[in-house]
Short mmCIF file of N, CA and C in Angstrom, two decimals:
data_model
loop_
_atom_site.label_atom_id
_atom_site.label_comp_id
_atom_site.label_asym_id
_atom_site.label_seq_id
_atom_site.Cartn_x
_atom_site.Cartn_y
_atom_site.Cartn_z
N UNK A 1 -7.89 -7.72 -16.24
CA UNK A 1 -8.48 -8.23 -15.01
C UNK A 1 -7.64 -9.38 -14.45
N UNK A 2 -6.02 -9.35 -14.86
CA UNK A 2 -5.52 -10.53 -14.05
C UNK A 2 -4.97 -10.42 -12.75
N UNK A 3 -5.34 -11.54 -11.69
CA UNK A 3 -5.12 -11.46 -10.20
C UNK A 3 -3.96 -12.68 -10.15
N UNK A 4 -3.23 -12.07 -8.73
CA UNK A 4 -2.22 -13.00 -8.81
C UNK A 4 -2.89 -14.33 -8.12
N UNK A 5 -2.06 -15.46 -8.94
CA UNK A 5 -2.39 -16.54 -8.06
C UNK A 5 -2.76 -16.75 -6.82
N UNK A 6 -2.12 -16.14 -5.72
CA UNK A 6 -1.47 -16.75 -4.38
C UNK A 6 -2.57 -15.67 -3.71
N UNK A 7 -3.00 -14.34 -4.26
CA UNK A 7 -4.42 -13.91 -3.46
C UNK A 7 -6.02 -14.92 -3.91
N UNK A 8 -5.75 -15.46 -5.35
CA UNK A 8 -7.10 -15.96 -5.60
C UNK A 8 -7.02 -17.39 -4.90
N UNK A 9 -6.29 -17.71 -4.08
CA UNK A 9 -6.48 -19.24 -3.18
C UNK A 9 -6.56 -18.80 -1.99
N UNK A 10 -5.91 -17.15 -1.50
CA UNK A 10 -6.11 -16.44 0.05
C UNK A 10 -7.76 -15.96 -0.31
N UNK A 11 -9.04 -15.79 -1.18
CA UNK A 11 -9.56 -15.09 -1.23
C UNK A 11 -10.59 -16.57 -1.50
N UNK A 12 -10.23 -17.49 -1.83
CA UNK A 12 -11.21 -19.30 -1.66
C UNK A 12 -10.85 -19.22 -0.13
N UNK A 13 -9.74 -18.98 0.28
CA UNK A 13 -9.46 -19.84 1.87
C UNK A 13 -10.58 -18.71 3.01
N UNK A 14 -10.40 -17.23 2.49
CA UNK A 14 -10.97 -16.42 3.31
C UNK A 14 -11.43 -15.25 2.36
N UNK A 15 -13.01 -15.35 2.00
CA UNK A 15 -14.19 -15.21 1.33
C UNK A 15 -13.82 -13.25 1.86
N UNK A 16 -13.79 -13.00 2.41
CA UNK A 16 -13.30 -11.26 2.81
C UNK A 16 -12.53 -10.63 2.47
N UNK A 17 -11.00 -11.47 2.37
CA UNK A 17 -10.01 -10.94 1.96
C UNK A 17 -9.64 -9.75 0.39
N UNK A 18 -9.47 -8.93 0.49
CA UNK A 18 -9.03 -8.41 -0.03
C UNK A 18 -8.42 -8.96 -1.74
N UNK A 19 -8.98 -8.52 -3.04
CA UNK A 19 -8.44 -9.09 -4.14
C UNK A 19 -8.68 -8.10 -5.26
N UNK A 20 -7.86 -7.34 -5.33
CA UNK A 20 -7.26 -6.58 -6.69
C UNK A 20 -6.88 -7.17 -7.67
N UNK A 21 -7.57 -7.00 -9.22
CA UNK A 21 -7.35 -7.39 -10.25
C UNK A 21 -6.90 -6.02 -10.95
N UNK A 22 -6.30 -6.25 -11.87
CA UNK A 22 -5.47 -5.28 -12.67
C UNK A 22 -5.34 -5.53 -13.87
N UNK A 23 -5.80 -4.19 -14.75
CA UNK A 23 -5.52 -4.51 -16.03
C UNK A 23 -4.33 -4.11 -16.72
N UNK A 24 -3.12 -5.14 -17.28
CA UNK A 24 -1.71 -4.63 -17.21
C UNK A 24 -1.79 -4.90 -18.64
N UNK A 25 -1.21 -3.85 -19.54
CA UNK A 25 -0.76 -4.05 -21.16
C UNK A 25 0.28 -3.37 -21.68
N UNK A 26 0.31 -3.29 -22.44
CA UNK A 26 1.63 -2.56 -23.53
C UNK A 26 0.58 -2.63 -24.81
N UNK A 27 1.26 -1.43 -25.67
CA UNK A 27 0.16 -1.52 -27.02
C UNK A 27 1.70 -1.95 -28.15
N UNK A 28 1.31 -2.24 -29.13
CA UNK A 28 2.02 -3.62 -30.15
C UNK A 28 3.38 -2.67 -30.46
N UNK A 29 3.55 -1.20 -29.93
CA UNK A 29 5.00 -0.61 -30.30
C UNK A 29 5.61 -0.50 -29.04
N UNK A 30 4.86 -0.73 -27.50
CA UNK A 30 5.42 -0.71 -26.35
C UNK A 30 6.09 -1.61 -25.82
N UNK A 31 7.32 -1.56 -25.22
CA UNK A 31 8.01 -2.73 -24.69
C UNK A 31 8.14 -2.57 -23.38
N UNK A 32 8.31 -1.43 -22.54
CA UNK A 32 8.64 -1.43 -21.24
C UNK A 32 7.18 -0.19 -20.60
N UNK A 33 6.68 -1.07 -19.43
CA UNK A 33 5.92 -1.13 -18.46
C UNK A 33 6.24 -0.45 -17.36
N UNK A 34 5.93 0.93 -17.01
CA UNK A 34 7.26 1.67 -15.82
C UNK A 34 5.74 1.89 -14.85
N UNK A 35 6.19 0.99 -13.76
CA UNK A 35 4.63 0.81 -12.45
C UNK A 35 5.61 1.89 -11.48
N UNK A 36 4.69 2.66 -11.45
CA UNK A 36 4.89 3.69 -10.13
C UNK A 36 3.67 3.48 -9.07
N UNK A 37 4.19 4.45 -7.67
CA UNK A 37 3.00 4.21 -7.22
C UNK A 37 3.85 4.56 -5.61
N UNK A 38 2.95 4.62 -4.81
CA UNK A 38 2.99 4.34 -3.29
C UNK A 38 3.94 2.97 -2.34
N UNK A 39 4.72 3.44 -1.50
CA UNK A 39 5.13 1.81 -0.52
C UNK A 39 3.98 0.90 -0.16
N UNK A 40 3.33 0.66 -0.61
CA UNK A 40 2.24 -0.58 -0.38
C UNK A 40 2.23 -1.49 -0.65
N UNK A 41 3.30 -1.99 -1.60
CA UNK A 41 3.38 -3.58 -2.41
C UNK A 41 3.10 -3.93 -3.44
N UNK A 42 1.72 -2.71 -4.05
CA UNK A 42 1.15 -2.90 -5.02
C UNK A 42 1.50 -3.53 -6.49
N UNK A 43 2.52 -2.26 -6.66
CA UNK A 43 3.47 -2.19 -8.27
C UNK A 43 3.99 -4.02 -7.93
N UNK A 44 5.22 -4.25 -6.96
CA UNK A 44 5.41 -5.54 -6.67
C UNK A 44 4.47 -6.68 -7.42
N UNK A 45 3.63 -6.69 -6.86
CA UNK A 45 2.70 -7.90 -6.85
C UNK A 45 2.25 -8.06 -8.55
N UNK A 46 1.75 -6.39 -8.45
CA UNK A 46 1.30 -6.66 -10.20
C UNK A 46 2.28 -7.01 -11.26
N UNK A 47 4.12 -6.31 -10.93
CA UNK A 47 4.61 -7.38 -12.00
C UNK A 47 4.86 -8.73 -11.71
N UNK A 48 4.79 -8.74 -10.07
CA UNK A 48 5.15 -10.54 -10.01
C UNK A 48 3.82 -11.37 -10.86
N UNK A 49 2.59 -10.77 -10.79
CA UNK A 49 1.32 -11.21 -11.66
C UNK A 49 1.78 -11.61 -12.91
N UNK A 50 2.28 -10.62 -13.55
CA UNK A 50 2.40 -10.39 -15.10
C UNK A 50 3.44 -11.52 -15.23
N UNK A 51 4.76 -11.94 -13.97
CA UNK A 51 5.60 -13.10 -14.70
C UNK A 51 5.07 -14.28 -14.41
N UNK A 52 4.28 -14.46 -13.14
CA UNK A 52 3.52 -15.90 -12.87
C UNK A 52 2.52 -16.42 -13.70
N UNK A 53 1.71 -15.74 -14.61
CA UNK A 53 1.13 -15.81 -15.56
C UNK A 53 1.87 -16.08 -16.49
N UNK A 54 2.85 -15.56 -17.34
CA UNK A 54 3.71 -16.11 -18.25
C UNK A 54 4.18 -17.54 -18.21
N UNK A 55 4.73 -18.00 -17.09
CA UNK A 55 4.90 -18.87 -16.52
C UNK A 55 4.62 -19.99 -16.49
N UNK A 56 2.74 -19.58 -15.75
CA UNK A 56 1.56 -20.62 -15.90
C UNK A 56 0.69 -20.68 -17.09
N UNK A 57 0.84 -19.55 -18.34
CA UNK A 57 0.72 -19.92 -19.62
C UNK A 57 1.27 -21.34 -20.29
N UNK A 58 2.78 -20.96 -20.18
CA UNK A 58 4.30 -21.72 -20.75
C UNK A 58 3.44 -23.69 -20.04
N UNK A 59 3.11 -23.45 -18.85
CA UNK A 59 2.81 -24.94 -18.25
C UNK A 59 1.41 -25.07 -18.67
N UNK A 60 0.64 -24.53 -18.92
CA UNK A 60 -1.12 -25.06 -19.64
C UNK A 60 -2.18 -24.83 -18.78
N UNK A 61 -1.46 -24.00 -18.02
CA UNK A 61 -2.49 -23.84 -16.40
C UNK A 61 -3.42 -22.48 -17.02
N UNK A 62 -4.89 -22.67 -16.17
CA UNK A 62 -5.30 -21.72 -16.29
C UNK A 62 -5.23 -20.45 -15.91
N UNK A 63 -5.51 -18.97 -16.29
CA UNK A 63 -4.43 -18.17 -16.07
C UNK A 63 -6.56 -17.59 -15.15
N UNK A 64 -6.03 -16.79 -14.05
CA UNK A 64 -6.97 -16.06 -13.34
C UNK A 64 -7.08 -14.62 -14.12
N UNK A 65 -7.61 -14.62 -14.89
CA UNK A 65 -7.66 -13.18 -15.38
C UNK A 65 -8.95 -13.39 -16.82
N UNK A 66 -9.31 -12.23 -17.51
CA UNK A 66 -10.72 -12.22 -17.95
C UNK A 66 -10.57 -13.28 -18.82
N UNK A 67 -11.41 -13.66 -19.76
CA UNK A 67 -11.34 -15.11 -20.96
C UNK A 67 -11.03 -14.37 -21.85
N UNK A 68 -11.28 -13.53 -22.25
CA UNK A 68 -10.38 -12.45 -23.92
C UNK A 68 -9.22 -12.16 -23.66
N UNK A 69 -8.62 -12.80 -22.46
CA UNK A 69 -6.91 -11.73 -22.05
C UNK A 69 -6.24 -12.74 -23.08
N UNK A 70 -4.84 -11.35 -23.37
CA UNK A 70 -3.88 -11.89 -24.34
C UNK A 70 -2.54 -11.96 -23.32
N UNK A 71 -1.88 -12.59 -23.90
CA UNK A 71 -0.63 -12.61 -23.03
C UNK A 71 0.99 -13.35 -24.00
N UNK A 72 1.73 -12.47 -24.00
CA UNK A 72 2.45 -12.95 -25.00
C UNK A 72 3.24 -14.42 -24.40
N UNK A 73 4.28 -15.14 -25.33
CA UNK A 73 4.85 -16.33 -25.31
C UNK A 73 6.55 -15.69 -25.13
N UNK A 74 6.73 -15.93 -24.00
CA UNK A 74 8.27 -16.03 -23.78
C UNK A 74 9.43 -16.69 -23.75
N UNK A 75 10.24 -16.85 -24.49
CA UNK A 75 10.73 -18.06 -25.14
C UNK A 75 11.49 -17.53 -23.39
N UNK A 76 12.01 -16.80 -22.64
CA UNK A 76 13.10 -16.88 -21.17
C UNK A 76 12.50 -15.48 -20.50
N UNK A 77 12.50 -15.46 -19.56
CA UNK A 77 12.59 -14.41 -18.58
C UNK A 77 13.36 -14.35 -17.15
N UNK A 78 13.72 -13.02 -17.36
CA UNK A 78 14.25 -12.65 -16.45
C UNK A 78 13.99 -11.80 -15.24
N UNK A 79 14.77 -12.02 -14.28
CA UNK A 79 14.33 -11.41 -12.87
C UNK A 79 15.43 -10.90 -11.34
N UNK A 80 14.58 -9.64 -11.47
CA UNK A 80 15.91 -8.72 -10.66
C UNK A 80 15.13 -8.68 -9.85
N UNK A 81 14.73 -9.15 -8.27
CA UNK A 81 13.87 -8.85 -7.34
C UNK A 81 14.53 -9.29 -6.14
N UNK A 82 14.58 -8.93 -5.35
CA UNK A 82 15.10 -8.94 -4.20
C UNK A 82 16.42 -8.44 -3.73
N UNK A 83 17.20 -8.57 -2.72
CA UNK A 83 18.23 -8.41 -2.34
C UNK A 83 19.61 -9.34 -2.27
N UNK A 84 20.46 -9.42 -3.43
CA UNK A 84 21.01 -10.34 -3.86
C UNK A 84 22.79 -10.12 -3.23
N UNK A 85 22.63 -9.28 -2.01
CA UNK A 85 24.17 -8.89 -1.67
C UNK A 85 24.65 -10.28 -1.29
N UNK A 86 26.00 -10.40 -1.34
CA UNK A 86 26.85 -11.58 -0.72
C UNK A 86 27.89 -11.20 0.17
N UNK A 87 28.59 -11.56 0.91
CA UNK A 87 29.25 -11.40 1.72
C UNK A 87 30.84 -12.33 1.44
N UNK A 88 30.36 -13.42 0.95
CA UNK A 88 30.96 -14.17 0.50
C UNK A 88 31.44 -13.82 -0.71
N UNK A 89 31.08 -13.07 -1.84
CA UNK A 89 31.46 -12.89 -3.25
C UNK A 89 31.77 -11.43 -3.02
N UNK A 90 32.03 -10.54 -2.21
CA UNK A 90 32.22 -9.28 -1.72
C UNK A 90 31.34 -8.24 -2.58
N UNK A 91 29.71 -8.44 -2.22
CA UNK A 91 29.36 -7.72 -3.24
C UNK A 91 27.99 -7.38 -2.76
N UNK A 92 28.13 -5.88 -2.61
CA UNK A 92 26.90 -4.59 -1.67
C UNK A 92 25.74 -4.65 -2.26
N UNK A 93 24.64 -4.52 -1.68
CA UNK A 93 23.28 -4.75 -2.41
C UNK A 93 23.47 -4.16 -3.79
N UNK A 94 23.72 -3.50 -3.82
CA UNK A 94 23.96 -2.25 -5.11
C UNK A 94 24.98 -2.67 -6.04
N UNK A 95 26.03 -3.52 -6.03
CA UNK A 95 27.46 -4.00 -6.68
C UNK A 95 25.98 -5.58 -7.14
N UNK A 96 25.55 -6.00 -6.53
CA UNK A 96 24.86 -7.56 -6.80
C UNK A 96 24.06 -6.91 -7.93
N UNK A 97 23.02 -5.85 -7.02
CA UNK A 97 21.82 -5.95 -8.16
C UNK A 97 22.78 -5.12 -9.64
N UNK A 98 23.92 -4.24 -9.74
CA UNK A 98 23.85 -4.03 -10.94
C UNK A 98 24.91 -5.48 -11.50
N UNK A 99 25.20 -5.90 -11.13
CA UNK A 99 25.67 -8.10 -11.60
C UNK A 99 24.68 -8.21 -12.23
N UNK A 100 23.53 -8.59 -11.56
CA UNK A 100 22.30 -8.98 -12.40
C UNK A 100 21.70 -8.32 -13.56
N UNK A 101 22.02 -7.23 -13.43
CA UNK A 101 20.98 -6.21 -14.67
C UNK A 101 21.90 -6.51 -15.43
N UNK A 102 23.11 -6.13 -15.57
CA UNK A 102 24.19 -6.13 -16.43
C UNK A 102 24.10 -7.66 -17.53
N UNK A 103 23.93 -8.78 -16.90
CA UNK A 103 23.60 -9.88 -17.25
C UNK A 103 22.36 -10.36 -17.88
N UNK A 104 21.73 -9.38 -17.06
CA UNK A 104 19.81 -9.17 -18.01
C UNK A 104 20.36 -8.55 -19.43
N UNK A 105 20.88 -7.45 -19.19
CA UNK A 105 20.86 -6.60 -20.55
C UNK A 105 21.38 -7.37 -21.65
N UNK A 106 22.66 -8.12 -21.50
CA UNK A 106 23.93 -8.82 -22.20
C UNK A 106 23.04 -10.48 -22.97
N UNK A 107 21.71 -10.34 -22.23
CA UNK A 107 21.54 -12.23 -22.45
C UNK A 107 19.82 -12.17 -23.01
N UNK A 108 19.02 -11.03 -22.96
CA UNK A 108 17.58 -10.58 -22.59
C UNK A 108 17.67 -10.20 -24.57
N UNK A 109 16.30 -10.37 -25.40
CA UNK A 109 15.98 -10.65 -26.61
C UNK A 109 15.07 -10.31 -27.01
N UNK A 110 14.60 -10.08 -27.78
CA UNK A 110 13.34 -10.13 -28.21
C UNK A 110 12.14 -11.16 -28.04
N UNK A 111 12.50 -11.76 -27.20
CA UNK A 111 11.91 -13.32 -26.97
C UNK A 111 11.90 -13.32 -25.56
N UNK A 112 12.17 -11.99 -24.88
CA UNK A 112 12.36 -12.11 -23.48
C UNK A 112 11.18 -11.76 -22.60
N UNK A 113 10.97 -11.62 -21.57
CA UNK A 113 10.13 -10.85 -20.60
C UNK A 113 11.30 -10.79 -19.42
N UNK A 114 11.09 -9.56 -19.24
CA UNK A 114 12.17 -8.92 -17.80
C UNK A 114 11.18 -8.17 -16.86
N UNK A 115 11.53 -8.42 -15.80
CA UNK A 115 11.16 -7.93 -15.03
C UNK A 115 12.31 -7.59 -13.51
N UNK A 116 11.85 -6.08 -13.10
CA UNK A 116 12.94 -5.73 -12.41
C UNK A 116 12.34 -4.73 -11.66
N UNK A 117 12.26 -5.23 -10.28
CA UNK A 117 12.00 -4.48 -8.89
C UNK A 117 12.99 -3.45 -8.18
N UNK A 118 12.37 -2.19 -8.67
CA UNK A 118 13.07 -1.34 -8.03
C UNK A 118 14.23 -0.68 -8.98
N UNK A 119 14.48 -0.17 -9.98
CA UNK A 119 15.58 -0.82 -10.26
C UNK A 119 16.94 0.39 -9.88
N UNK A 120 17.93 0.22 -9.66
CA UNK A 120 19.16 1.01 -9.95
C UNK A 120 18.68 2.39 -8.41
N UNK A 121 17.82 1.50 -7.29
CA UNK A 121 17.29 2.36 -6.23
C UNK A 121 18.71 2.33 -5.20
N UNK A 122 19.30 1.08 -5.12
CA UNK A 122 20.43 1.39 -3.67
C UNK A 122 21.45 2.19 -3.83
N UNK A 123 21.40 2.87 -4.44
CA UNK A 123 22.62 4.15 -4.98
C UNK A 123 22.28 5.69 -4.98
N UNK A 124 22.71 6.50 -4.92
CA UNK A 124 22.78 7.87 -5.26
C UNK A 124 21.21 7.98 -6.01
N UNK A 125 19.94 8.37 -6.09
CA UNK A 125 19.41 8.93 -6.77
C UNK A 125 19.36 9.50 -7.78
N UNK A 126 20.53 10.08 -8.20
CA UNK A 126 20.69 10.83 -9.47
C UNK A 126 21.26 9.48 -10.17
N UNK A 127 22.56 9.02 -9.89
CA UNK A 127 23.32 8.12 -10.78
C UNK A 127 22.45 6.64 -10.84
N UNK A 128 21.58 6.56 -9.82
CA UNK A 128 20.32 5.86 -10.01
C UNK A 128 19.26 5.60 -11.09
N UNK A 129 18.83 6.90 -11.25
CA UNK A 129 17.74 7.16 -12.46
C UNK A 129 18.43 6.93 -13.66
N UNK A 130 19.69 7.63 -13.62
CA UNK A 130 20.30 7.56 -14.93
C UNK A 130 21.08 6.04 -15.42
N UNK A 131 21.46 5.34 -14.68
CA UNK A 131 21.49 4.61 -14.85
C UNK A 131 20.13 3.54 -15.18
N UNK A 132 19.57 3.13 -14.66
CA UNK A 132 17.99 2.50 -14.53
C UNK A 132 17.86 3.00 -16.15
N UNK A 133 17.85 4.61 -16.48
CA UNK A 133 17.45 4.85 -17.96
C UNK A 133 18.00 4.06 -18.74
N UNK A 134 19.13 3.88 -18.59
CA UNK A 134 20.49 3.56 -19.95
C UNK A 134 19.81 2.11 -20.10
N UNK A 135 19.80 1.28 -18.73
CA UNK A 135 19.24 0.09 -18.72
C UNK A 135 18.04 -0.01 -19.77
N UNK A 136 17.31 0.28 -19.29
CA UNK A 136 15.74 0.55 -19.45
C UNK A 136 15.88 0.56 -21.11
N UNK A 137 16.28 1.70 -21.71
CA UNK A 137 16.65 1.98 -23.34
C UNK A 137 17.37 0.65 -23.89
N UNK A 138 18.14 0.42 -23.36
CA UNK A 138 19.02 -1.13 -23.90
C UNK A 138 18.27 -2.08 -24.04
N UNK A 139 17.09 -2.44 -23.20
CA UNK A 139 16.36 -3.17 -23.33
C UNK A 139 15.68 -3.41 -24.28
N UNK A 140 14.89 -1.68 -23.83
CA UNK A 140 14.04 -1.25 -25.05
C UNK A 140 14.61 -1.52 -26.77
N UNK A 141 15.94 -1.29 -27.05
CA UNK A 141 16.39 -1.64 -28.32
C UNK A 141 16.45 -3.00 -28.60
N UNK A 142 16.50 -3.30 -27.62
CA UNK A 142 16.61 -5.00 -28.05
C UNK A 142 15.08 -5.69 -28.19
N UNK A 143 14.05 -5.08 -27.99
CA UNK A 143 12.50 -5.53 -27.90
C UNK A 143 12.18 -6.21 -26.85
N UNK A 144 12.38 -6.44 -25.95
CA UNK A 144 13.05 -7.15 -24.73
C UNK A 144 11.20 -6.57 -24.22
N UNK A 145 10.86 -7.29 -23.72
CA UNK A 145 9.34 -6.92 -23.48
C UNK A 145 10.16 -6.89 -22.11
N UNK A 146 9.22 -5.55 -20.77
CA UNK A 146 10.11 -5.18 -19.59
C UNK A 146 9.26 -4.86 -18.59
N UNK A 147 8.45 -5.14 -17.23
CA UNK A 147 7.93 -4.88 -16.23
C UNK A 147 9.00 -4.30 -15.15
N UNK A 148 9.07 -3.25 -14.96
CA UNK A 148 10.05 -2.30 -14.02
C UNK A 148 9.06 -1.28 -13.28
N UNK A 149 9.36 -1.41 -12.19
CA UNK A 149 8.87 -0.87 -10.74
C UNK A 149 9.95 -0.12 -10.81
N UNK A 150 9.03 1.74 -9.78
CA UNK A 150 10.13 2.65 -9.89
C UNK A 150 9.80 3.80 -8.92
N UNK A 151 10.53 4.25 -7.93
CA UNK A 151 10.14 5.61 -7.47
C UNK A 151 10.98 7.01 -8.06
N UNK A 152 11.19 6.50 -9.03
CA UNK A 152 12.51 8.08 -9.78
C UNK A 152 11.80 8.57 -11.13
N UNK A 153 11.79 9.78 -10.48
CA UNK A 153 10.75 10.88 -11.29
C UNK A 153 11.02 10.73 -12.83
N UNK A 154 12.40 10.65 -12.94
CA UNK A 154 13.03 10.85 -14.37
C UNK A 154 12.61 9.29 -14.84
N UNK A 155 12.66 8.32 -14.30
CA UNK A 155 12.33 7.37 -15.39
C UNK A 155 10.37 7.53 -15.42
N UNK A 156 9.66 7.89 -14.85
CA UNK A 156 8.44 8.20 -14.93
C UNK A 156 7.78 9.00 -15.70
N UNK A 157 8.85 9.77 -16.11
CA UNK A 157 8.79 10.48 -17.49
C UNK A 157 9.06 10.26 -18.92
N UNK A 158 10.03 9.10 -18.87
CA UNK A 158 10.60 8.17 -20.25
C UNK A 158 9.71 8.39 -21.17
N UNK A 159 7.90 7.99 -20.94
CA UNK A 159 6.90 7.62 -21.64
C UNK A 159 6.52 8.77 -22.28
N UNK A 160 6.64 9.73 -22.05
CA UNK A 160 6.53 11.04 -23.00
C UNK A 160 7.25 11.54 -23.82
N UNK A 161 8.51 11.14 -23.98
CA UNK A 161 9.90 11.01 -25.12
C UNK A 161 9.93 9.73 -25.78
N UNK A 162 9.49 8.76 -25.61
CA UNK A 162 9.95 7.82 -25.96
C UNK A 162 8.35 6.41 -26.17
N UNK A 163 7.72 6.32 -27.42
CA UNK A 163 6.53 5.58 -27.53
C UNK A 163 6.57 4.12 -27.15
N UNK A 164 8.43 3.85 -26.73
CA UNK A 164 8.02 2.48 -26.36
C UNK A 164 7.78 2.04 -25.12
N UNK A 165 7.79 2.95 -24.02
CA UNK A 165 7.83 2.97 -22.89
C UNK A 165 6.19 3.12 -22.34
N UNK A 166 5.56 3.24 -21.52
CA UNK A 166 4.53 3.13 -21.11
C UNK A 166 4.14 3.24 -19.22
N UNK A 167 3.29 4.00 -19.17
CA UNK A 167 3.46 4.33 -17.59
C UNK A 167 1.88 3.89 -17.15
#
């Protein structure tokens, strides 16, 4: 039942508004979290939930979500969200975001939480998915606890080959 911060102060300011709570887990052999879904924002929001909570655990704040929720301790996390092209460092949405993953994978632990919007989407579709997989598994070996948003069929399927994955 955890809601993100920034709707439960839009939903005090304006009593109507709209507020989805979500129940987000992994079971004690799962490490990666694969949110599918519709262009609506949804998947978005719920892993930005899952890291702002970590977050506001780490600082002593109270977390908006039921009083029995568990939530693990992340010694670092990481984050691939947005559009990180430069112009200046000569480097295409797609050349940036795989900079970043590459650097997630190389630095990300067993002690980690990752999270990654969209991932391995500004490219080819095929060399997309497959890539995003390789990622995704690297992680997975490393215990790397992982919130990844996705519209590619093939990683939506991971969770049926593979018990650490979760859809």
């Amino acid at each position: 039942d955890a809601r993100h911060p920034l709707l439960v102060l839009q939903k005090i300011a304006e009593p109507t508004a709209p507020l989805v709570a979500n129940d987000i887990g992994l079971h004690t052999n799962q490490r990666v979290l694969i949110l599918t879904g519709p262009n609506t924002g949804g998947k978005t929001v719920a892993m930005k939930t899952v890291g702002l909570l970590a977050l506001m655990l780490r600082c002593g704040l109270h977390l908006p979500c039921k009083q029995n929720s568990r939530l693990g301790w992340f010694q670092e996390m990481f984050v691939a969200i947005g559009d990180q092209q430069s112009i200046e460092s000569k480097l295409s949405t797609f050349a940036a975001h795989i900079k970043t993953l590459s650097q997630i994978v190389d630095d990300a632990s067993s002690t980690s939480l990752v999270l990654i919007d969209e991932i391995a989407a500004d490219t080819d579709p095929t060399q997309g998915q497959a890539l995003g997989h390789a990622i995704l598994e690297s992680l997975a070996e490393k215990q790397s606890h992982v919130v990844v948003t996705t519209h590619f069929e093939g990683l939506k399927a991971i969770p049926f080959a593979n018990d650490q994955f979760r859809n």
